Amino acid sequence: MSGSLDVIGLGPGAAHWLTPEAMAALERVSDVFGYGPYVERIAPRPGLTLHASDNRVELDRASAALALAASGRQVAIVSGGDPGVFAMAAAVMEALERGPAEWRALDIAVLPGVSAMQAAASRLGAPLGGDFCVMSLSDNLKPWALIERRLIAACDGDFALAIYNPASRARPQPIHDAFRVLRARRPPQTPVAFARAIGRTDEAVTLTTLAQADPAIADMSTLILVGASTTRLVARPGQRPFVLTPRSYEAPR
Amino acid sequence: MSGSLDVIGLGPGAAHWLTPEAMAALERVSDVFGYGPYVERIAPRPGLTLHASDNRVELDRASAALALAASGRQVAIVSGGDPGVFAMAAAVMEALERGPAEWRALDIAVLPGVSAMQAAASRLGAPLGGDFCVMSLSDNLKPWALIERRLIAACDGDFALAIYNPASRARPQPIHDAFRVLRARRPPQTPVAFARAIGRTDEAVTLTTLAQADPAIADMSTLILVGASTTRLVARPGQRPFVLTPRSYEAPR
């Protein structure tokens, strides 16, 4: 039997966002690779080997999974969210590009999932209801100058913004720099939401404004949503307001 | 029993992308509203009333669903893909904003789904592996000048691009204008993919370059992916190459 590699998105925290396609693949494979907390979400069963690895070793993990698939095993790599959005699909393609030619003949499939921005947006109403930009703030893999250029471009285009990887213990500064860029270009009352661990038991949403936001509350599990010029609140009695970025640009009221 | 409204994402075409959360909600509700082809995907059952409506009446559909929920029914509105991405979540919030105050006290939830860009990206490898912009090319709801400004900003920021609603019979021109904007700013060899009806039986992917792309092949069911400056192909024997936008900006080879 020839080997295969499924690059699987588990969705954000909750099991009820795991697609039937991903579930079926996880029942079929012999080996699952992934960052520890994601692999922990996979139910053990006879015949399934779990290979948990550390964060920030994505390329090594992808190469190990490809090598095992090349030996004839049915392998999965799991990501939280969608593997195509700041997750393992790109690492697998990079490993494929660098690896032995025979890896390219493997049966490789990417299985999409609900990404963190969608889970966060769903809690808030429709903050990404118009055009938007999706950015990672990690400067591990790209220079800060590029991140800044992209934040400025997002403001120039009046896009709403979904920001992944805003901060970690090793990278406390970029989120503060990013807010400095945004505050110089967007009105102070622009709605901003910090959505942390959506779908997990410790889920938390902080809805605030660009002026009042405290970037220091962002961590590795936080997804930040920043409104466009048209983004506004829809008040609700006794509940957090919804956030609406309308579909139309000159929104009738 | 007080009424509720679930704004549900069905995911792209295939049932294997429908989340368990969405499935459970569809089993619970009394009424389902939506554009005809999406409502057709819902299995009929006793006690469930289906309300199919035409495309481009999103606000009327949202208001009708909210009014029925206000009468005490358990109502769902379905979208293909993710309701938060160019779909019904924004229309519901807009209807809520304009409607009677009592609608705001309803139990309203948005249930995320896999969006078309993620299904398309999954077929192609990792075309959205770095920062990217998500745009609708429909000029029904926003002026062309804004669309052009955003395309230019996306190029200024060297974002990859996911383009929804590139063309329809009534709007054949904007996609040609958009390619003119992109071709003036991105290299001719930039990878471009037209992903049509992903997850449906008539699924089709055309992988080409910015120079060689024929925008006329795009229709209402097409999602277009446009690479950033770093986007490249990973060749495979006897198969379509993968498309890789690497996570790092100065990608080692």
Short mmCIF file of C-alpha atoms in Angstrom, two decimals:
data_model
loop_
_atom_site.label_atom_id
_atom_site.label_comp_id
_atom_site.label_asym_id
_atom_site.label_seq_id
_atom_site.Cartn_x
_atom_site.Cartn_y
_atom_site.Cartn_z
CA MET A 1 0.00 0.00 0.00
CA SER A 2 1.44 3.36 -0.96
CA GLY A 3 1.76 6.08 1.61
CA SER A 4 -0.38 9.15 2.05
CA LEU A 5 -0.33 12.40 3.96
CA ASP A 6 -3.47 14.25 5.04
CA VAL A 7 -2.91 17.78 6.33
CA ILE A 8 -5.89 18.18 8.62
CA GLY A 9 -7.53 21.22 10.18
CA LEU A 10 -9.12 20.41 13.54
CA GLY A 11 -10.92 23.75 13.75
CA PRO A 12 -10.66 25.94 16.85
CA GLY A 13 -10.97 24.34 20.28
CA ALA A 14 -14.42 22.80 20.20
CA ALA A 15 -15.02 19.33 18.76
CA HIS A 16 -18.25 20.57 17.21
CA TRP A 17 -16.20 22.48 14.63
CA LEU A 18 -14.35 19.37 13.41
CA THR A 19 -15.58 18.50 9.90
CA PRO A 20 -16.85 15.01 9.01
CA GLU A 21 -14.08 14.86 6.40
CA ALA A 22 -11.42 15.42 9.07
CA MET A 23 -13.08 12.93 11.43
CA ALA A 24 -13.11 10.23 8.74
CA ALA A 25 -9.45 10.86 7.90
CA LEU A 26 -8.45 10.61 11.56
CA GLU A 27 -10.18 7.21 11.75
CA ARG A 28 -8.32 5.98 8.67
CA VAL A 29 -4.71 6.99 9.32
CA SER A 30 -1.96 5.04 11.08
CA ASP A 31 0.01 8.03 12.39
CA VAL A 32 -0.81 11.55 13.55
CA PHE A 33 1.82 14.28 13.80
CA GLY A 34 1.27 17.68 15.36
CA TYR A 35 1.99 20.23 18.02
CA GLY A 36 1.34 18.66 21.42
CA PRO A 37 -1.94 20.40 22.36
CA TYR A 38 -3.48 19.51 18.99
CA VAL A 39 -2.38 15.87 19.10
CA GLU A 40 -3.92 15.67 22.57
CA ARG A 41 -7.30 16.30 20.96
CA ILE A 42 -7.03 13.02 18.98
CA ALA A 43 -8.66 9.99 20.66
CA PRO A 44 -6.18 7.11 20.98
CA ARG A 45 -7.12 3.82 19.33
CA PRO A 46 -5.35 0.55 18.52
CA GLY A 47 -3.17 0.90 15.43
CA LEU A 48 -2.81 4.66 15.74
CA THR A 49 0.55 6.15 16.65
CA LEU A 50 0.60 9.73 17.94
CA HIS A 51 3.71 11.85 17.30
CA ALA A 52 3.50 15.03 19.38
CA SER A 53 6.13 17.67 18.82
CA ASP A 54 7.03 21.10 20.10
CA ASN A 55 5.81 24.35 18.61
CA ARG A 56 8.08 26.13 16.11
CA VAL A 57 9.49 22.93 14.64
CA GLU A 58 6.95 22.88 11.83
CA LEU A 59 9.42 22.09 9.07
CA ASP A 60 11.00 19.18 10.96
CA ARG A 61 7.54 17.84 11.79
CA ALA A 62 6.44 18.11 8.15
CA SER A 63 9.59 16.33 6.95
CA ALA A 64 9.16 13.55 9.48
CA ALA A 65 5.55 13.05 8.42
CA LEU A 66 6.48 13.01 4.73
CA ALA A 67 9.31 10.54 5.36
CA LEU A 68 6.95 8.21 7.21
CA ALA A 69 4.35 8.49 4.45
CA ALA A 70 7.10 7.64 1.94
CA SER A 71 7.71 4.44 3.90
CA GLY A 72 4.12 3.43 3.08
CA ARG A 73 2.21 4.63 6.14
CA GLN A 74 -1.08 6.54 6.15
CA VAL A 75 -0.07 9.73 7.92
CA ALA A 76 -1.90 12.82 9.15
CA ILE A 77 -0.55 16.16 10.31
CA VAL A 78 -3.00 18.12 12.41
CA SER A 79 -3.32 21.87 12.94
CA GLY A 80 -5.75 23.82 15.01
CA GLY A 81 -8.09 25.86 12.81
CA ASP A 82 -7.52 25.63 9.08
CA PRO A 83 -4.18 24.11 7.97
CA GLY A 84 -4.02 26.66 5.13
CA VAL A 85 -4.09 29.73 7.41
CA PHE A 86 -0.82 30.23 9.34
CA ALA A 87 -0.61 26.50 9.92
CA MET A 88 0.86 23.27 8.62
CA ALA A 89 -0.10 23.27 4.91
CA ALA A 90 2.65 25.76 4.05
CA ALA A 91 5.22 23.90 6.16
CA VAL A 92 4.37 20.64 4.37
CA MET A 93 4.76 22.30 0.96
CA GLU A 94 8.08 23.81 2.05
CA ALA A 95 9.31 20.41 3.26
CA LEU A 96 8.13 18.85 0.00
CA GLU A 97 10.07 21.45 -1.97
CA ARG A 98 13.30 20.69 -0.09
CA GLY A 99 12.90 16.94 0.29
CA PRO A 100 13.68 13.90 -1.86
CA ALA A 101 11.92 13.81 -5.24
CA GLU A 102 9.93 10.68 -4.35
CA TRP A 103 7.97 12.61 -1.72
CA ARG A 104 6.25 14.55 -4.53
CA ALA A 105 4.64 11.34 -5.81
CA LEU A 106 2.87 10.74 -2.48
CA ASP A 107 -0.89 11.07 -2.15
CA ILE A 108 -1.05 14.41 -0.30
CA ALA A 109 -4.31 16.14 0.58
CA VAL A 110 -5.14 19.28 2.57
CA LEU A 111 -8.40 19.08 4.55
CA PRO A 112 -9.77 22.54 5.36
CA GLY A 113 -11.18 23.58 8.71
CA VAL A 114 -12.83 26.50 10.46
CA SER A 115 -10.09 29.02 11.26
CA ALA A 116 -9.74 31.10 14.43
CA MET A 117 -10.81 34.30 12.68
CA GLN A 118 -14.12 32.72 11.73
CA ALA A 119 -14.78 31.41 15.22
CA ALA A 120 -13.90 34.82 16.66
CA ALA A 121 -16.03 36.65 14.10
CA SER A 122 -19.00 34.37 14.80
CA ARG A 123 -18.96 35.36 18.47
CA LEU A 124 -19.01 39.04 17.57
CA GLY A 125 -21.67 39.13 14.86
CA ALA A 126 -20.27 40.17 11.49
CA PRO A 127 -16.98 42.04 12.04
CA LEU A 128 -15.54 40.60 8.80
CA GLY A 129 -18.68 41.22 6.75
CA GLY A 130 -16.84 43.33 4.16
CA ASP A 131 -13.37 43.06 2.60
CA PHE A 132 -10.64 42.20 5.09
CA CYS A 133 -6.93 41.41 5.54
CA VAL A 134 -5.54 38.45 7.43
CA MET A 135 -2.10 38.89 8.99
CA SER A 136 0.22 37.10 11.33
CA LEU A 137 2.15 39.43 13.60
CA SER A 138 4.92 36.96 14.20
CA ASP A 139 8.25 38.40 13.16
CA ASN A 140 9.98 35.05 13.51
CA LEU A 141 9.59 34.43 9.80
CA LYS A 142 9.36 37.90 8.29
CA PRO A 143 10.92 41.27 9.05
CA TRP A 144 9.03 43.87 11.06
CA ALA A 145 9.37 46.28 8.13
CA LEU A 146 7.15 44.02 6.05
CA ILE A 147 4.58 43.69 8.83
CA GLU A 148 4.47 47.46 9.14
CA ARG A 149 4.16 47.89 5.38
CA ARG A 150 1.22 45.49 5.38
CA LEU A 151 -0.54 47.17 8.28
CA ILE A 152 -0.20 50.50 6.46
CA ALA A 153 -1.53 48.95 3.24
CA ALA A 154 -4.48 47.47 5.13
CA CYS A 155 -5.28 50.95 6.45
CA ASP A 156 -4.80 52.52 3.01
CA GLY A 157 -7.36 50.07 1.64
CA ASP A 158 -9.70 50.54 4.62
CA PHE A 159 -9.83 46.79 5.14
CA ALA A 160 -11.06 45.22 8.36
CA LEU A 161 -8.22 43.19 9.91
CA ALA A 162 -7.86 39.76 11.47
CA ILE A 163 -4.55 39.49 13.33
CA TYR A 164 -3.09 36.08 14.22
CA ASN A 165 -0.16 35.43 16.56
CA PRO A 166 -0.28 38.93 18.05
CA ALA A 167 2.14 38.22 20.87
CA SER A 168 4.02 35.58 22.79
CA ARG A 169 6.32 35.65 25.78
CA ALA A 170 9.28 35.90 23.41
CA ARG A 171 7.57 38.58 21.28
CA PRO A 172 5.79 41.07 23.52
CA GLN A 173 6.64 44.15 21.44
CA PRO A 174 5.19 43.78 17.90
CA ILE A 175 1.56 44.11 19.02
CA HIS A 176 2.35 47.44 20.66
CA ASP A 177 4.12 48.61 17.52
CA ALA A 178 1.18 47.42 15.43
CA PHE A 179 -1.31 49.38 17.51
CA ARG A 180 0.90 52.45 17.12
CA VAL A 181 0.65 52.05 13.32
CA LEU A 182 -3.11 51.50 13.44
CA ARG A 183 -3.81 54.36 15.85
CA ALA A 184 -2.02 56.79 13.57
CA ARG A 185 -4.31 55.81 10.71
CA ARG A 186 -7.73 54.78 12.02
CA PRO A 187 -10.27 56.71 14.12
CA PRO A 188 -10.04 56.20 17.90
CA GLN A 189 -13.59 54.80 18.09
CA THR A 190 -12.79 51.95 15.63
CA PRO A 191 -14.15 48.73 17.18
CA VAL A 192 -11.43 46.28 18.26
CA ALA A 193 -12.00 42.81 19.69
CA PHE A 194 -9.59 40.48 21.45
CA ALA A 195 -10.96 36.96 21.07
CA ARG A 196 -9.07 34.47 23.20
CA ALA A 197 -9.30 30.67 23.05
CA ILE A 198 -12.65 30.71 21.24
CA GLY A 199 -14.35 27.33 21.51
CA ARG A 200 -12.31 26.31 24.54
CA THR A 201 -13.52 26.33 28.13
CA ASP A 202 -11.47 29.43 28.91
CA GLU A 203 -12.91 31.40 25.98
CA ALA A 204 -12.91 35.17 26.50
CA VAL A 205 -13.94 38.11 24.34
CA THR A 206 -12.94 41.71 25.03
CA LEU A 207 -14.73 44.27 22.86
CA THR A 208 -13.25 47.74 23.00
CA THR A 209 -12.06 50.57 20.74
CA LEU A 210 -8.76 51.30 19.08
CA ALA A 211 -8.17 54.18 21.52
CA GLN A 212 -9.00 52.19 24.64
CA ALA A 213 -7.57 48.79 23.72
CA ASP A 214 -4.76 47.44 25.87
CA PRO A 215 -2.56 45.46 23.48
CA ALA A 216 -0.85 43.83 26.45
CA ILE A 217 -3.84 41.53 26.99
CA ALA A 218 -3.09 39.68 23.73
CA ASP A 219 -1.26 36.37 23.95
CA MET A 220 -0.55 33.37 21.71
CA SER A 221 -4.18 32.22 21.96
CA THR A 222 -5.65 35.60 21.01
CA LEU A 223 -7.09 36.58 17.66
CA ILE A 224 -7.55 40.33 17.22
CA LEU A 225 -10.21 41.85 14.99
CA VAL A 226 -9.91 45.50 13.98
CA GLY A 227 -12.75 47.30 12.23
CA ALA A 228 -12.75 49.26 8.98
CA SER A 229 -14.12 52.82 8.77
CA THR A 230 -17.64 51.44 8.27
CA THR A 231 -17.54 49.01 11.22
CA ARG A 232 -20.06 49.82 13.94
CA LEU A 233 -21.84 48.32 16.92
CA VAL A 234 -25.40 47.01 17.15
CA ALA A 235 -26.45 47.37 20.78
CA ARG A 236 -28.35 44.59 22.56
CA PRO A 237 -30.11 44.75 25.93
CA GLY A 238 -28.07 43.03 28.63
CA GLN A 239 -25.60 41.55 26.18
CA ARG A 240 -22.38 42.49 24.43
CA PRO A 241 -23.17 44.50 21.28
CA PHE A 242 -22.76 42.85 17.92
CA VAL A 243 -20.00 44.17 15.65
CA LEU A 244 -21.07 44.86 12.08
CA THR A 245 -18.92 45.59 9.07
CA PRO A 246 -21.70 46.09 6.53
CA ARG A 247 -21.55 44.60 3.05
CA SER A 248 -22.19 47.97 1.46
CA TYR A 249 -19.72 50.80 1.67
CA GLU A 250 -22.08 53.73 2.06
CA ALA A 251 -24.27 51.93 4.51
CA PRO A 252 -27.84 53.19 4.63
CA ARG A 253 -29.12 53.61 8.17
CA MET B 1 -40.64 29.30 24.36
CA SER B 2 -38.74 32.35 23.18
CA GLY B 3 -37.54 32.54 19.64
CA SER B 4 -34.02 32.13 18.34
CA LEU B 5 -32.06 32.70 15.16
CA ASP B 6 -29.04 30.63 14.15
CA VAL B 7 -27.03 32.02 11.24
CA ILE B 8 -25.49 28.85 9.88
CA GLY B 9 -22.59 28.21 7.50
CA LEU B 10 -23.10 25.06 5.46
CA GLY B 11 -19.54 25.09 4.13
CA PRO B 12 -18.79 24.78 0.42
CA GLY B 13 -20.72 22.18 -1.63
CA ALA B 14 -19.72 18.94 0.02
CA ALA B 15 -21.64 17.63 3.04
CA HIS B 16 -18.35 16.45 4.56
CA TRP B 17 -17.52 20.09 5.32
CA LEU B 18 -20.67 20.70 7.37
CA THR B 19 -19.72 21.04 11.03
CA PRO B 20 -21.38 18.95 13.77
CA GLU B 21 -22.51 22.22 15.37
CA ALA B 22 -24.35 23.22 12.19
CA MET B 23 -25.81 19.72 11.80
CA ALA B 24 -27.17 19.79 15.35
CA ALA B 25 -28.71 23.23 14.85
CA LEU B 26 -30.40 22.13 11.64
CA GLU B 27 -31.98 19.21 13.52
CA ARG B 28 -33.26 21.53 16.25
CA VAL B 29 -34.86 24.40 14.32
CA SER B 30 -38.43 24.78 13.08
CA ASP B 31 -37.70 26.98 10.06
CA VAL B 32 -34.83 27.36 7.61
CA PHE B 33 -34.41 30.45 5.44
CA GLY B 34 -31.89 30.84 2.64
CA TYR B 35 -31.05 31.25 -1.01
CA GLY B 36 -32.71 28.40 -2.94
CA PRO B 37 -29.65 26.26 -3.76
CA TYR B 38 -28.53 26.32 -0.10
CA VAL B 39 -31.99 25.48 1.26
CA GLU B 40 -32.08 22.55 -1.19
CA ARG B 41 -29.16 21.05 0.71
CA ILE B 42 -31.30 20.73 3.88
CA ALA B 43 -33.02 17.36 4.32
CA PRO B 44 -36.78 17.79 4.81
CA ARG B 45 -38.30 16.38 8.00
CA PRO B 46 -41.64 16.65 9.81
CA GLY B 47 -41.92 19.94 11.70
CA LEU B 48 -39.37 21.73 9.54
CA THR B 49 -40.51 24.50 7.21
CA LEU B 50 -38.14 25.53 4.43
CA HIS B 51 -38.24 29.13 3.18
CA ALA B 52 -36.24 29.40 -0.05
CA SER B 53 -35.70 32.84 -1.51
CA ASP B 54 -33.96 34.42 -4.45
CA ASN B 55 -30.38 35.66 -4.44
CA ARG B 56 -29.80 39.38 -3.76
CA VAL B 57 -32.70 39.72 -1.33
CA GLU B 58 -30.48 39.13 1.71
CA LEU B 59 -31.90 41.97 3.78
CA ASP B 60 -35.53 40.96 3.19
CA ARG B 61 -34.64 37.35 3.99
CA ALA B 62 -32.87 38.38 7.20
CA SER B 63 -35.82 40.55 8.28
CA ALA B 64 -38.32 37.75 7.58
CA ALA B 65 -36.23 35.31 9.61
CA LEU B 66 -35.91 37.76 12.52
CA ALA B 67 -39.66 38.49 12.45
CA LEU B 68 -40.45 34.78 12.59
CA ALA B 69 -37.98 34.27 15.44
CA ALA B 70 -39.64 37.17 17.27
CA SER B 71 -42.93 35.26 17.01
CA GLY B 72 -41.34 32.48 19.04
CA ARG B 73 -40.03 30.10 16.38
CA GLN B 74 -36.60 28.46 16.30
CA VAL B 75 -35.23 29.81 13.04
CA ALA B 76 -32.10 29.21 10.98
CA ILE B 77 -30.70 31.17 8.07
CA VAL B 78 -28.24 29.19 5.98
CA SER B 79 -25.33 30.39 3.84
CA GLY B 80 -22.91 28.41 1.76
CA GLY B 81 -19.40 28.59 3.21
CA ASP B 82 -18.99 30.73 6.34
CA PRO B 83 -21.88 33.12 7.16
CA GLY B 84 -19.33 35.72 8.28
CA VAL B 85 -17.53 35.96 4.92
CA PHE B 86 -19.62 37.73 2.23
CA ALA B 87 -22.72 35.95 3.48
CA MET B 88 -25.73 36.23 5.74
CA ALA B 89 -24.22 37.28 9.10
CA ALA B 90 -23.77 40.89 7.96
CA ALA B 91 -27.27 40.98 6.43
CA VAL B 92 -28.77 39.74 9.70
CA MET B 93 -26.91 42.41 11.69
CA GLU B 94 -28.04 45.08 9.22
CA ALA B 95 -31.66 43.91 9.51
CA LEU B 96 -31.30 43.88 13.29
CA GLU B 97 -30.03 47.45 13.22
CA ARG B 98 -33.01 48.65 11.21
CA GLY B 99 -35.70 46.48 12.77
CA PRO B 100 -37.92 46.75 15.85
CA ALA B 101 -36.10 47.00 19.17
CA GLU B 102 -37.49 43.66 20.42
CA TRP B 103 -35.50 41.78 17.77
CA ARG B 104 -32.31 42.69 19.66
CA ALA B 105 -33.44 40.65 22.65
CA LEU B 106 -33.63 37.45 20.57
CA ASP B 107 -31.20 34.61 21.08
CA ILE B 108 -29.04 35.10 17.98
CA ALA B 109 -25.98 32.97 17.20
CA VAL B 110 -23.61 32.80 14.25
CA LEU B 111 -22.27 29.30 13.50
CA PRO B 112 -19.04 29.42 11.50
CA GLY B 113 -18.24 27.22 8.53
CA VAL B 114 -15.46 26.43 6.08
CA SER B 115 -15.41 29.23 3.51
CA ALA B 116 -14.85 28.92 -0.25
CA MET B 117 -11.34 30.40 -0.03
CA GLN B 118 -10.30 27.62 2.35
CA ALA B 119 -11.77 24.87 0.19
CA ALA B 120 -10.08 26.37 -2.86
CA ALA B 121 -6.76 26.80 -1.04
CA SER B 122 -6.88 23.21 0.20
CA ARG B 123 -7.07 21.90 -3.37
CA LEU B 124 -4.03 23.95 -4.35
CA GLY B 125 -1.67 23.26 -1.45
CA ALA B 126 -0.89 26.41 0.53
CA PRO B 127 -1.60 29.48 -1.64
CA LEU B 128 -2.75 31.46 1.43
CA GLY B 129 0.15 30.33 3.64
CA GLY B 130 1.25 33.92 4.37
CA ASP B 131 -0.65 37.16 4.92
CA PHE B 132 -3.58 37.65 2.55
CA CYS B 133 -6.53 39.89 1.62
CA VAL B 134 -10.08 38.72 1.09
CA MET B 135 -12.20 40.79 -1.27
CA SER B 136 -15.54 40.63 -3.00
CA LEU B 137 -15.50 42.04 -6.50
CA SER B 138 -19.20 42.73 -6.52
CA ASP B 139 -19.85 46.39 -7.19
CA ASN B 140 -23.53 46.03 -6.31
CA LEU B 141 -22.84 47.24 -2.80
CA LYS B 142 -19.70 49.34 -3.10
CA PRO B 143 -18.29 51.64 -5.76
CA TRP B 144 -15.66 50.41 -8.20
CA ALA B 145 -13.31 53.16 -6.98
CA LEU B 146 -13.17 51.46 -3.58
CA ILE B 147 -12.58 48.04 -5.12
CA GLU B 148 -9.73 49.49 -7.17
CA ARG B 149 -8.26 51.24 -4.12
CA ARG B 150 -8.30 47.96 -2.23
CA LEU B 151 -6.70 45.99 -5.06
CA ILE B 152 -3.94 48.60 -5.19
CA ALA B 153 -3.50 48.44 -1.40
CA ALA B 154 -3.33 44.64 -1.55
CA CYS B 155 -0.53 44.96 -4.12
CA ASP B 156 1.24 47.67 -2.10
CA GLY B 157 1.25 45.30 0.86
CA ASP B 158 2.29 42.32 -1.28
CA PHE B 159 -0.59 40.29 0.10
CA ALA B 160 -1.85 37.13 -1.54
CA LEU B 161 -5.48 37.62 -2.59
CA ALA B 162 -8.68 35.62 -2.35
CA ILE B 163 -11.35 37.12 -4.62
CA TYR B 164 -15.04 36.28 -4.12
CA ASN B 165 -17.90 37.08 -6.52
CA PRO B 166 -15.53 37.84 -9.40
CA ALA B 167 -18.23 38.00 -12.05
CA SER B 168 -21.83 37.33 -12.89
CA ARG B 169 -23.91 37.67 -16.03
CA ALA B 170 -24.93 41.14 -14.88
CA ARG B 171 -21.34 42.06 -13.92
CA PRO B 172 -18.92 40.75 -16.55
CA GLN B 173 -16.60 43.77 -16.49
CA PRO B 174 -15.12 44.22 -12.97
CA ILE B 175 -12.96 41.09 -13.15
CA HIS B 176 -11.33 42.38 -16.34
CA ASP B 177 -10.72 45.74 -14.69
CA ALA B 178 -9.32 43.98 -11.61
CA PHE B 179 -6.85 41.98 -13.67
CA ARG B 180 -5.75 45.20 -15.36
CA VAL B 181 -4.98 46.67 -11.92
CA LEU B 182 -3.15 43.51 -10.79
CA ARG B 183 -1.16 43.10 -14.03
CA ALA B 184 0.16 46.64 -13.72
CA ARG B 185 1.53 45.83 -10.26
CA ARG B 186 2.48 42.16 -10.04
CA PRO B 187 4.93 40.11 -12.09
CA PRO B 188 3.46 38.25 -15.09
CA GLN B 189 4.49 34.85 -13.69
CA THR B 190 2.50 35.34 -10.44
CA PRO B 191 0.47 32.13 -9.87
CA VAL B 192 -3.28 32.59 -10.29
CA ALA B 193 -5.92 29.93 -9.70
CA PHE B 194 -9.58 29.87 -10.67
CA ALA B 195 -11.33 27.45 -8.32
CA ARG B 196 -14.89 26.73 -9.42
CA ALA B 197 -17.60 24.95 -7.41
CA ILE B 198 -15.09 23.29 -5.06
CA GLY B 199 -16.70 20.39 -3.26
CA ARG B 200 -19.43 20.00 -5.84
CA THR B 201 -19.58 17.36 -8.57
CA ASP B 202 -18.67 19.93 -11.22
CA GLU B 203 -15.59 21.15 -9.31
CA ALA B 204 -12.86 22.57 -11.57
CA VAL B 205 -9.48 24.15 -10.88
CA THR B 206 -7.52 26.17 -13.44
CA LEU B 207 -3.97 26.99 -12.39
CA THR B 208 -2.26 29.60 -14.53
CA THR B 209 -0.27 32.84 -14.29
CA LEU B 210 -1.30 36.46 -14.05
CA ALA B 211 -0.09 37.02 -17.63
CA GLN B 212 -1.86 34.01 -19.10
CA ALA B 213 -5.07 34.02 -17.05
CA ASP B 214 -8.32 34.51 -18.94
CA PRO B 215 -10.57 36.44 -16.52
CA ALA B 216 -13.58 35.57 -18.68
CA ILE B 217 -13.63 32.02 -17.29
CA ALA B 218 -14.68 33.33 -13.84
CA ASP B 219 -18.34 33.15 -12.90
CA MET B 220 -20.48 33.41 -9.76
CA SER B 221 -19.23 30.03 -8.51
CA THR B 222 -15.55 30.87 -8.96
CA LEU B 223 -13.09 31.83 -6.24
CA ILE B 224 -9.87 33.36 -7.56
CA LEU B 225 -6.56 33.09 -5.73
CA VAL B 226 -3.72 35.43 -6.70
CA GLY B 227 -0.21 34.92 -5.39
CA ALA B 228 2.08 37.35 -3.57
CA SER B 229 5.65 38.00 -4.75
CA THR B 230 6.86 34.96 -2.80
CA THR B 231 4.21 32.54 -4.12
CA ARG B 232 5.66 29.69 -6.16
CA LEU B 233 4.88 26.25 -7.55
CA VAL B 234 5.99 22.88 -6.21
CA ALA B 235 6.00 20.51 -9.19
CA ARG B 236 4.61 16.99 -8.88
CA PRO B 237 4.94 14.12 -11.35
CA GLY B 238 1.73 13.60 -13.32
CA GLN B 239 -0.28 15.98 -11.17
CA ARG B 240 -1.08 19.66 -10.93
CA PRO B 241 1.71 21.47 -9.05
CA PHE B 242 1.05 22.64 -5.53
CA VAL B 243 0.94 26.41 -4.95
CA LEU B 244 3.00 27.61 -2.00
CA THR B 245 2.99 31.00 -0.35
CA PRO B 246 5.69 30.35 2.24
CA ARG B 247 5.36 31.44 5.83
CA SER B 248 8.69 33.23 5.72
CA TYR B 249 9.28 36.25 3.55
CA GLU B 250 12.83 35.59 2.39
CA ALA B 251 12.18 31.97 1.73
CA PRO B 252 15.26 29.78 1.77
CA ARG B 253 15.37 27.37 -1.16
#
